[in-house]
Structures are given as C-alpha cells and as structure tokens.
mmCIF file of C-alpha atoms and ligand atoms in Angstrom:
data_model
loop_
_atom_site.group_PDB
_atom_site.id
_atom_site.type_symbol
_atom_site.label_atom_id
_atom_site.label_comp_id
_atom_site.label_asym_id
_atom_site.label_seq_id
_atom_site.Cartn_x
_atom_site.Cartn_y
_atom_site.Cartn_z
ATOM 1 C CA MET A 22 0.074 78.362 -42.661
ATOM 2 C CA ALA A 23 -0.678 77.348 -39.123
ATOM 3 C CA GLY A 24 1.510 75.211 -36.961
ATOM 4 C CA THR A 25 5.071 75.270 -35.851
ATOM 5 C CA ARG A 26 7.929 76.334 -38.001
ATOM 6 C CA ARG A 27 10.062 73.333 -38.712
ATOM 7 C CA ILE A 28 13.771 73.970 -38.608
ATOM 8 C CA PRO A 29 15.761 70.990 -39.794
ATOM 9 C CA LEU A 30 18.255 70.042 -37.118
ATOM 10 C CA ARG A 31 21.397 68.066 -37.650
ATOM 11 C CA LYS A 32 23.868 66.664 -35.207
ATOM 12 C CA CYS A 33 27.430 67.919 -35.222
ATOM 13 C CA VAL A 34 29.887 65.034 -35.395
ATOM 14 C CA GLY A 35 32.238 67.013 -33.156
ATOM 15 C CA CYS A 36 30.322 68.311 -30.141
ATOM 16 C CA GLY A 37 27.259 66.147 -30.702
ATOM 17 C CA GLU A 38 24.861 69.083 -30.389
ATOM 18 C CA MET A 39 21.777 69.367 -32.531
ATOM 19 C CA LYS A 40 21.866 72.574 -34.539
ATOM 20 C CA PRO A 41 19.996 74.132 -37.435
ATOM 21 C CA LYS A 42 21.314 72.652 -40.641
ATOM 22 C CA LYS A 43 22.373 75.992 -42.068
ATOM 23 C CA GLU A 44 24.677 76.708 -39.129
ATOM 24 C CA LEU A 45 26.628 73.566 -39.853
ATOM 25 C CA ILE A 46 29.066 72.598 -42.556
ATOM 26 C CA ARG A 47 28.135 69.555 -44.554
ATOM 27 C CA VAL A 48 30.847 66.985 -44.993
ATOM 28 C CA LEU A 49 30.195 64.697 -47.862
ATOM 29 C CA ARG A 50 31.383 61.406 -49.162
ATOM 30 C CA THR A 51 31.114 61.399 -52.907
ATOM 31 C CA GLU A 52 30.414 58.425 -55.121
ATOM 32 C CA GLU A 53 34.161 58.289 -55.718
ATOM 33 C CA ASN A 54 34.630 57.784 -51.971
ATOM 34 C CA GLU A 55 36.198 61.177 -51.570
ATOM 35 C CA ILE A 56 35.527 63.109 -48.399
ATOM 36 C CA VAL A 57 34.884 66.755 -49.189
ATOM 37 C CA LEU A 58 33.232 69.798 -47.686
ATOM 38 C CA ASP A 59 29.987 70.570 -49.398
ATOM 39 C CA THR A 60 29.643 74.320 -49.177
ATOM 40 C CA THR A 61 26.760 74.441 -51.630
ATOM 41 C CA GLY A 62 24.668 71.774 -49.885
ATOM 42 C CA LYS A 63 23.703 70.457 -53.269
ATOM 43 C CA LYS A 64 26.123 67.682 -53.984
ATOM 44 C CA ASN A 65 24.984 64.109 -53.893
ATOM 45 C CA GLY A 66 26.401 61.596 -51.514
ATOM 46 C CA ARG A 67 26.348 60.613 -47.902
ATOM 47 C CA GLY A 68 26.586 63.612 -45.623
ATOM 48 C CA ALA A 69 27.621 64.381 -42.086
ATOM 49 C CA TYR A 70 27.461 67.730 -40.363
ATOM 50 C CA ILE A 71 29.906 69.689 -38.288
ATOM 51 C CA CYS A 72 29.944 73.143 -36.685
ATOM 52 C CA ASN A 73 32.088 75.721 -38.404
ATOM 53 C CA SER A 74 34.559 75.496 -35.584
ATOM 54 C CA LYS A 75 38.091 74.246 -35.187
ATOM 55 C CA ASP A 76 37.190 72.831 -31.795
ATOM 56 C CA CYS A 77 34.436 70.684 -33.230
ATOM 57 C CA PHE A 78 36.706 69.550 -36.020
ATOM 58 C CA ALA A 79 39.370 68.529 -33.511
ATOM 59 C CA LYS A 80 36.746 66.677 -31.498
ATOM 60 C CA ALA A 81 35.465 64.911 -34.586
ATOM 61 C CA VAL A 82 38.978 63.780 -35.433
ATOM 62 C CA LYS A 83 39.591 62.559 -31.913
ATOM 63 C CA SER A 84 36.275 60.796 -31.471
ATOM 64 C CA LYS A 85 36.333 59.473 -35.043
ATOM 65 C CA GLY A 86 32.847 60.893 -35.485
ATOM 66 C CA LEU A 87 33.279 61.301 -39.212
ATOM 67 C CA GLU A 88 34.651 57.815 -39.623
ATOM 68 C CA ARG A 89 31.624 56.482 -37.797
ATOM 69 C CA SER A 90 29.262 58.477 -39.980
ATOM 70 C CA PHE A 91 30.886 57.286 -43.157
ATOM 71 C CA LYS A 92 31.732 53.818 -41.847
ATOM 72 C CA GLN A 93 35.226 54.025 -43.221
ATOM 73 C CA ALA A 94 38.698 55.031 -42.123
ATOM 74 C CA ILE A 95 39.735 58.573 -42.956
ATOM 75 C CA PRO A 96 43.434 59.103 -43.670
ATOM 76 C CA ALA A 97 45.257 61.909 -41.870
ATOM 77 C CA LYS A 98 45.859 63.523 -45.252
ATOM 78 C CA VAL A 99 42.132 63.885 -45.799
ATOM 79 C CA TYR A 100 41.652 65.425 -42.356
ATOM 80 C CA GLU A 101 44.391 67.919 -43.122
ATOM 81 C CA ARG A 102 42.682 68.940 -46.338
ATOM 82 C CA LEU A 103 39.301 69.264 -44.656
ATOM 83 C CA GLU A 104 40.791 71.352 -41.888
ATOM 84 C CA LYS A 105 42.346 73.651 -44.428
ATOM 85 C CA GLU A 106 39.083 73.980 -46.332
ATOM 86 C CA MET A 107 37.269 74.769 -43.100
ATOM 87 C CA SER A 108 39.714 77.515 -42.188
ATOM 88 C CA GLU A 109 39.138 79.026 -45.597
ATOM 89 C CA ILE A 110 35.409 79.081 -44.967
ATOM 90 C CA GLU A 111 35.942 80.711 -41.589
ATOM 91 C CA ALA A 112 38.090 83.403 -43.155
ATOM 92 C CA ARG A 113 35.288 84.483 -45.453
HETATM 93 ZN ZN1 ZN B 13 29.875 71.126 -32.964
#
C-alpha cells in the first residue's frame, strides 16, 4: 500500500490539542443520556475525547468543553464519577 499512513486524530476537550485517537479516552453520551467513559471504544453514542490526564480533565470541567460537545449541562456528580473512573484507568 502506497501513500501516507493515516492516523485518526481527535481533539482533546481539555487542552484542545489534536492527538491520535488511541492516546485519548473516549467520553460517551449513551442513548439514556448518561455520560460515561468508554474504555472499549465500542459503545454507541455521541463521543468526545480527552487526554488521560487530570490536568486536561480539570480544564475540560472549567472550560465546559464536555458540555459543549454534548450540548447539555453536566452535573457536578457526573464529573466526580468521571474523574474517579479516569483515576482508575491511570492506576492500571
Ligand atoms: Zn488534553
């Protein structure tokens, strides 16, 4: 196969940098309007991407990047859960 290797890039909702999809965590809004982390990358729904970093998460909360992506308000409780899930991923 000739040509350039295409690496899918996605924009982090925290720092705003474009990064290879697999370096980012997918945040997903399910059909039930739940905001969850999609660690498998296989769930259906509207997705946003964020670096696996507490800094980016804090930035996303502050800038409301996720709320903009999903076009809905995100309760503090949901952010707390996402943050916890992210720290569990980091610990792996
Ligand atoms: Zn980032």
